[in-house]
CSV table of C-alpha atoms and ligand atoms in Angstrom, one decimal:
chain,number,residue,atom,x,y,z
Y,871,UNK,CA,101.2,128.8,117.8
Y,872,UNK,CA,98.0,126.8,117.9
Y,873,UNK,CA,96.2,127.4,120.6
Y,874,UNK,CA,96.7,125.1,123.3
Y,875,UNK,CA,93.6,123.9,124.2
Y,876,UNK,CA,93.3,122.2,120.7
Y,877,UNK,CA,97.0,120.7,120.1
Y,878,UNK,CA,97.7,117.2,121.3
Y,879,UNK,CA,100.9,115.5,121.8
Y,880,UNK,CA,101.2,111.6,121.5
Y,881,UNK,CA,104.8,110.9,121.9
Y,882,UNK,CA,105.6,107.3,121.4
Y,883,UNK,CA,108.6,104.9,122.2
Y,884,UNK,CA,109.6,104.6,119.0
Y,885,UNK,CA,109.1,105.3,114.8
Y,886,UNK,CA,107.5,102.0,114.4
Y,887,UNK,CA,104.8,103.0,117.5
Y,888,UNK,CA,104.8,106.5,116.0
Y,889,UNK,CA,103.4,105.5,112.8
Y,890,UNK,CA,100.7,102.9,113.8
Y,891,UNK,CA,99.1,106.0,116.1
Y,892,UNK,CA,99.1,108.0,113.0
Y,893,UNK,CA,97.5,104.8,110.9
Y,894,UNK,CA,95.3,104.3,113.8
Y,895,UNK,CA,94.6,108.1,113.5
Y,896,UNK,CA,93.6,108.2,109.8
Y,897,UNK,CA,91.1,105.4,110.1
Y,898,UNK,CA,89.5,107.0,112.7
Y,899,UNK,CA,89.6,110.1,111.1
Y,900,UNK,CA,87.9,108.5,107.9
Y,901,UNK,CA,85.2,106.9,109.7
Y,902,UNK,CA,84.6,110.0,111.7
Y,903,UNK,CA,82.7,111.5,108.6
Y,904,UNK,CA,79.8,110.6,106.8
Y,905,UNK,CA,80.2,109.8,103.0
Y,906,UNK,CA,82.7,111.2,101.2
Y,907,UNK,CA,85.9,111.8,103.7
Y,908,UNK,CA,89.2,113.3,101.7
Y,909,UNK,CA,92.4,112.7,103.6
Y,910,UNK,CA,95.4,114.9,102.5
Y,911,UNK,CA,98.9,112.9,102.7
Y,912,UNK,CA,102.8,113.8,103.5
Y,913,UNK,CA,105.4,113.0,101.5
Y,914,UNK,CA,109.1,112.2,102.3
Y,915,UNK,CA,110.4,109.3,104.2
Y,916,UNK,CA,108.7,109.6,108.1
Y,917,UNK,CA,105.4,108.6,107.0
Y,918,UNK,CA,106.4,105.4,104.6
Y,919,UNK,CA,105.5,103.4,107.7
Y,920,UNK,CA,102.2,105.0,108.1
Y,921,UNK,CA,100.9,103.9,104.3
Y,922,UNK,CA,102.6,100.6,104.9
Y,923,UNK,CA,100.5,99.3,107.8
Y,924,UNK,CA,97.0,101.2,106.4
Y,925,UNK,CA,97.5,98.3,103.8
Y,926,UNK,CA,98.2,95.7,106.0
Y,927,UNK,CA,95.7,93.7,108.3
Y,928,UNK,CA,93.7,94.8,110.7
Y,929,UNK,CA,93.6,98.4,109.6
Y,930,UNK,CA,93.2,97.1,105.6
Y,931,UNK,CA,89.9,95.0,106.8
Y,932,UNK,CA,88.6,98.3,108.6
Y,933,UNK,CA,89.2,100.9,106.5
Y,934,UNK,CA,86.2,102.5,104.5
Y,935,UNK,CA,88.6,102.8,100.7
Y,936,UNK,CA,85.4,103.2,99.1
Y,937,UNK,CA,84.3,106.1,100.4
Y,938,UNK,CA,88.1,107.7,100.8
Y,939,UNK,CA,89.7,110.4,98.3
Y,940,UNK,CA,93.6,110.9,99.0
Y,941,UNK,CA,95.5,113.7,98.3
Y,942,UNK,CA,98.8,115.4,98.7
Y,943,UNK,CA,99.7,118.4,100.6
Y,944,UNK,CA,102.5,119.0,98.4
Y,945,UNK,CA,104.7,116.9,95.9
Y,946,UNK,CA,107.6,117.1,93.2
Y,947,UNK,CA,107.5,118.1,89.9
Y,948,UNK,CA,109.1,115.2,88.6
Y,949,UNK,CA,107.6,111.9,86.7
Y,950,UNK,CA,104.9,110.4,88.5
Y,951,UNK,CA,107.5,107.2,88.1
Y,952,UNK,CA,110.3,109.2,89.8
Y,953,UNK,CA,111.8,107.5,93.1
Y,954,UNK,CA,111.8,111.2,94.6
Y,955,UNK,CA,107.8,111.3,93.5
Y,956,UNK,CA,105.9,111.0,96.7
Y,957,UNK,CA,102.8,110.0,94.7
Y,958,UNK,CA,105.1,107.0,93.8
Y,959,UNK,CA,106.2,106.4,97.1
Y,960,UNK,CA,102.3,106.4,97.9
Y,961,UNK,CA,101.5,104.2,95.4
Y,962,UNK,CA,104.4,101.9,96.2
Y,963,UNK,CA,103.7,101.3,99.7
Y,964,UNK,CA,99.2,101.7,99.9
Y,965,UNK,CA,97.7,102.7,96.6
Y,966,UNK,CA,99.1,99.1,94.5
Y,967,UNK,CA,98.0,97.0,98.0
Y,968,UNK,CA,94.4,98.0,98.5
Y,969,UNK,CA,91.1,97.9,96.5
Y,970,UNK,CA,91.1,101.6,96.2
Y,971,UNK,CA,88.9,103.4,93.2
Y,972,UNK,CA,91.3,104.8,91.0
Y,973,UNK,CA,88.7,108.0,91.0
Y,974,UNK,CA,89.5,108.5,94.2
Y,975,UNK,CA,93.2,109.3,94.2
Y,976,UNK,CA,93.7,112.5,93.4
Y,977,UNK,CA,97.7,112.9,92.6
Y,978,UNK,CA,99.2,116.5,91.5
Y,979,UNK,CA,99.5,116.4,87.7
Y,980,UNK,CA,103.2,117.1,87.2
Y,981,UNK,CA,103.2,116.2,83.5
Y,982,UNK,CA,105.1,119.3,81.4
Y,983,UNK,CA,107.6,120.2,84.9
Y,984,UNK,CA,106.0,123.6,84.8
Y,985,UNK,CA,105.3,123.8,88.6
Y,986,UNK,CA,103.1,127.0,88.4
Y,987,UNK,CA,100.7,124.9,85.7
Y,988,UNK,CA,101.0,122.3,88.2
Y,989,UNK,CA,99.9,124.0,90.8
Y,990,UNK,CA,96.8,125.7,88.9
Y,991,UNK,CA,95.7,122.0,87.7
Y,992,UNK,CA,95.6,121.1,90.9
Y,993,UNK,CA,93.8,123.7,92.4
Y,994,UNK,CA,91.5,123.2,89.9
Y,995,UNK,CA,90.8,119.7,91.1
Y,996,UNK,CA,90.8,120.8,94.5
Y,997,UNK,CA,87.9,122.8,94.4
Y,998,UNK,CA,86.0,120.3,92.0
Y,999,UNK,CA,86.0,117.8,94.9
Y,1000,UNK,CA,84.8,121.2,97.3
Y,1001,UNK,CA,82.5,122.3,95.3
Y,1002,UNK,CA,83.2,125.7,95.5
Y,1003,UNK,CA,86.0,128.5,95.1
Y,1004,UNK,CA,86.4,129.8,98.4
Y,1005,UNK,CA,86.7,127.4,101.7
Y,1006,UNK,CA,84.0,128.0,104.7
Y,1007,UNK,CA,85.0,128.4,107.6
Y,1008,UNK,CA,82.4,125.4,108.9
Y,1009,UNK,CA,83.0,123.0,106.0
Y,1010,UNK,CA,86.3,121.5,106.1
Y,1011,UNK,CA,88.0,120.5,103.0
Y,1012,UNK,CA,89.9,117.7,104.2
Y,1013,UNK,CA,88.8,114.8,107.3
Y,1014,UNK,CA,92.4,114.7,108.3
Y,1015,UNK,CA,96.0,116.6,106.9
Y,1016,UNK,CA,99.2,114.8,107.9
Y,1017,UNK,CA,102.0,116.4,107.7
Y,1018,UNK,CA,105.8,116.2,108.1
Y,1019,UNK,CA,108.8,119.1,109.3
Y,1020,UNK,CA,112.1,118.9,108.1
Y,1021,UNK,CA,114.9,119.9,109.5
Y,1022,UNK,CA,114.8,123.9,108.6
Y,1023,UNK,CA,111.3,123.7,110.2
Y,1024,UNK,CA,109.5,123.5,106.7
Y,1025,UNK,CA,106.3,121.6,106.5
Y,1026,UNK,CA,104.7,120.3,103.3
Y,1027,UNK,CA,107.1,122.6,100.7
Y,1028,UNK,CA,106.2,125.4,102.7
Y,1029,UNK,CA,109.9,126.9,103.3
Y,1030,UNK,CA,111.7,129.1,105.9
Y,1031,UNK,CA,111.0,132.6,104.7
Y,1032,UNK,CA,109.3,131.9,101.4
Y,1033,UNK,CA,106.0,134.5,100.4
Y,1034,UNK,CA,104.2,131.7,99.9
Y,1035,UNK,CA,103.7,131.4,104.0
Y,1036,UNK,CA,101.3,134.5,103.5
Y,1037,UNK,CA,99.1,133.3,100.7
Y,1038,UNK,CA,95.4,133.5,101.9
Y,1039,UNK,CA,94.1,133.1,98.0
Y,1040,UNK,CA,95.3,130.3,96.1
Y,1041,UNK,CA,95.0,126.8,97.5
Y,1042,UNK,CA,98.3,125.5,95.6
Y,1043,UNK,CA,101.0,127.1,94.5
Y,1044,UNK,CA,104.7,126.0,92.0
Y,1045,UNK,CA,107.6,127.1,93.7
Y,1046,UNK,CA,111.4,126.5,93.9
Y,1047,UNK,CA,113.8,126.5,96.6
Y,1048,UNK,CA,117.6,126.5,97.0
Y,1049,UNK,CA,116.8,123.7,100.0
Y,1050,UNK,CA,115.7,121.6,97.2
Y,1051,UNK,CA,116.7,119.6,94.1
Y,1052,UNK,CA,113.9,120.0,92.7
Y,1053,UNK,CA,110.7,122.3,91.8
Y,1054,UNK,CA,107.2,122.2,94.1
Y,1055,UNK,CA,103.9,122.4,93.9
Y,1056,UNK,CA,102.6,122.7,97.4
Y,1057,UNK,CA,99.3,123.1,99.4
Y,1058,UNK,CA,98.8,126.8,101.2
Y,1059,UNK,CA,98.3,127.8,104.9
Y,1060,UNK,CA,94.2,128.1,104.2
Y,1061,UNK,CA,94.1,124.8,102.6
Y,1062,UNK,CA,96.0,122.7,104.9
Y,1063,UNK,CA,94.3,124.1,107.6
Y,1064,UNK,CA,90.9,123.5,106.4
Y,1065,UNK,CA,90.9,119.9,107.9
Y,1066,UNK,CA,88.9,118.1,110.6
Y,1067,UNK,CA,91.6,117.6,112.7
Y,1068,UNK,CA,96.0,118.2,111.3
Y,1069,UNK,CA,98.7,116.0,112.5
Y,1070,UNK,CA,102.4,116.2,112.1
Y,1071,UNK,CA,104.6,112.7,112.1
Y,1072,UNK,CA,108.0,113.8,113.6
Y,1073,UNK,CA,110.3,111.0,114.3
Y,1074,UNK,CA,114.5,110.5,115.0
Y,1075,UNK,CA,117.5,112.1,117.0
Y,1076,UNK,CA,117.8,114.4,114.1
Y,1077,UNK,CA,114.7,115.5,114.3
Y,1078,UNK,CA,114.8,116.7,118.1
Y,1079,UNK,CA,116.3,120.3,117.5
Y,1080,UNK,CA,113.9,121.5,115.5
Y,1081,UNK,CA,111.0,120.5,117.7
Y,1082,UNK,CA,112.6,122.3,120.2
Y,1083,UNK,CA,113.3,125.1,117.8
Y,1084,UNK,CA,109.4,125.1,116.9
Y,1085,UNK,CA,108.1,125.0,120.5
Y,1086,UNK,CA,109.9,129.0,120.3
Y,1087,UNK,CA,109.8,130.0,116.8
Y,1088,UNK,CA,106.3,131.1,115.5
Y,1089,UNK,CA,108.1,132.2,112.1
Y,1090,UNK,CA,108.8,128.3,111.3
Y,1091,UNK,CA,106.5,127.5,108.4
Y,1092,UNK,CA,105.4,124.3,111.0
Y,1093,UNK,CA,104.5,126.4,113.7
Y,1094,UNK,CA,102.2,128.9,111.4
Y,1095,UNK,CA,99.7,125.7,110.7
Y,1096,UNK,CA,96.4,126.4,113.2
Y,1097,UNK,CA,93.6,124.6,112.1
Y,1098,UNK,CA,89.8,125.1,112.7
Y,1099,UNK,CA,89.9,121.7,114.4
Y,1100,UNK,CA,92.2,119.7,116.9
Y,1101,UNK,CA,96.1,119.8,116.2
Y,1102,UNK,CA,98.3,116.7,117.1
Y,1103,UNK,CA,102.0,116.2,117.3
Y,1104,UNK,CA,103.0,112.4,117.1
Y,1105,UNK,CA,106.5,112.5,118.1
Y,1106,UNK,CA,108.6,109.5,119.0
Y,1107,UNK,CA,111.0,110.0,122.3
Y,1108,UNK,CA,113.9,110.7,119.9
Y,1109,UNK,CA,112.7,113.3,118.1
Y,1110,UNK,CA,110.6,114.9,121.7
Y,1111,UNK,CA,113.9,114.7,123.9
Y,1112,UNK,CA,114.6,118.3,124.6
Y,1113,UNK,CA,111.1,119.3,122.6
Y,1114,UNK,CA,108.7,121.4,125.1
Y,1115,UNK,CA,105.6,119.5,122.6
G,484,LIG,C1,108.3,116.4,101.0
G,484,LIG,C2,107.5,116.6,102.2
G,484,LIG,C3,108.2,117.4,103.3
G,484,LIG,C4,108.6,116.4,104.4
G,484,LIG,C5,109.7,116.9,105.2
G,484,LIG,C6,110.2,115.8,106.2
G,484,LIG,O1,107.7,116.4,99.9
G,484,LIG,O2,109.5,116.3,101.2
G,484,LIG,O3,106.2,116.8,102.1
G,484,LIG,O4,107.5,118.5,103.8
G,484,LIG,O5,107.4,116.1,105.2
G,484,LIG,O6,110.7,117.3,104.4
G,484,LIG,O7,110.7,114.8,105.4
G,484,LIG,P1,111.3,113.4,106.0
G,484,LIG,O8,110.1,112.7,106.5
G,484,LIG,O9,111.9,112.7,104.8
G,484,LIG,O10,112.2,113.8,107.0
């Protein structure tokens, strides 16, 4: 578990309170660093909300989009048109409602379905933006990593069980899982954790068992994510009822 001293935990009244700390968050992550500031997204349904009110007033009027790259700590391999695409749902509900340089979204190509060429393409454009091969410990990749847990404890499409939870090498990696309809391409441990600060958005009733699950269970791929930096936990009260967090 990360270590104490650096893990928050905002827990909120509600989803809709939930996600406007996390929007509030990423703004202040982004204008937090100087130049260039690259903010890795979740996919899913919880952080919908999140993009949502980024593109709508204030936060639209005070956020830096020139100087922001975005990209995805892990996604589908289906059509970037695809419903179950979390570019699309990205583009949907922020990229299409704010004056962002197309330059500066950085999607994973998932063109051809062949998620380990996916994966490779991606880490390719990964360490373009770095600027190197190997991540320093003292330069972070990423200004801020959001991140989401589903109900087996997974996190980005890091599974239960799944070798890819001990991958210290690559920084993406095509997988498939029986949890799943469909094949991933999703960030590694190292990468994810190379980030200024990482927050995970956990919200619902439904969601409540596993955060109690993770406040015991170091094995959950959620509870093996210990950044450098700070480590928050915005929960609502649903989802933090019988949570330790
Ligand atoms: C994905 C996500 C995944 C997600 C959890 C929670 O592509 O599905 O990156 O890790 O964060 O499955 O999903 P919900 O927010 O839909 O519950």
């Amino acid at each position: 578990m990360a270590n104490a001293s650096q893990t928050e935990r905002h827990i909120l009244p509600d989803p809709t309170a939930a996600a406007g700390a996390v929007a509030e968050w990423l703004l202040e992550r982004a204008l937090a660093v100087e130049g260039r500031a690259a903010l890795c997204l979740a996919g899913g349904n919880t952080p919908r909300m999140v993009y949502e009110m980024l593109a709508d007033k204030p936060l639209r009027e005070r956020f830096p989009w020139d100087r922001v790259h975005w990209f995805f700590g892990d996604e589908r391999v289906v059509p970037a048109t695809s419903p179950r695409s979390n570019y699309h749902m990205v583009r949907e509900t922020l990229f299409d409602r704010v004056p962002i340089p197309p330059a500066n979204i950085h999607a994973v190509p998932t063109d051809g379905g062949d998620a380990e060429k996916c994966a490779r393409a991606y880490e390719t454009v990964l360490k373009q933006f770095y600027g190197s091969d190997r991540l320093a410990a003292n330069r972070a990749l990423f200004a801020a990593t959001l991140l989401g847990v589903g109900d087996n404890g997974h996190t980005a499409s890091l599974f239960p069980g799944s070798p890819v939870l001990h991958e210290r090498r690559r920084w993406a990696v095509g997988l498939s899982d029986p949890s799943v309809p469909e094949p991933r391409v999703t960030l590694t441990i190292p990468v994810l954790e190379s980030s200024g600060e990482v927050a995970f958005l956990v919200t619902g009733a439904e969601k409540h068992a596993v955060v109690a699950r993770l406040a015991h269970d170091d094995e959950l791929p959620a509870a093996r994510i210990h950044p450098a930096g700070r480590l928050r936990w915005f929960l609502d009260r649903a989802a933090a009822n019988n949570g330790r967090r």
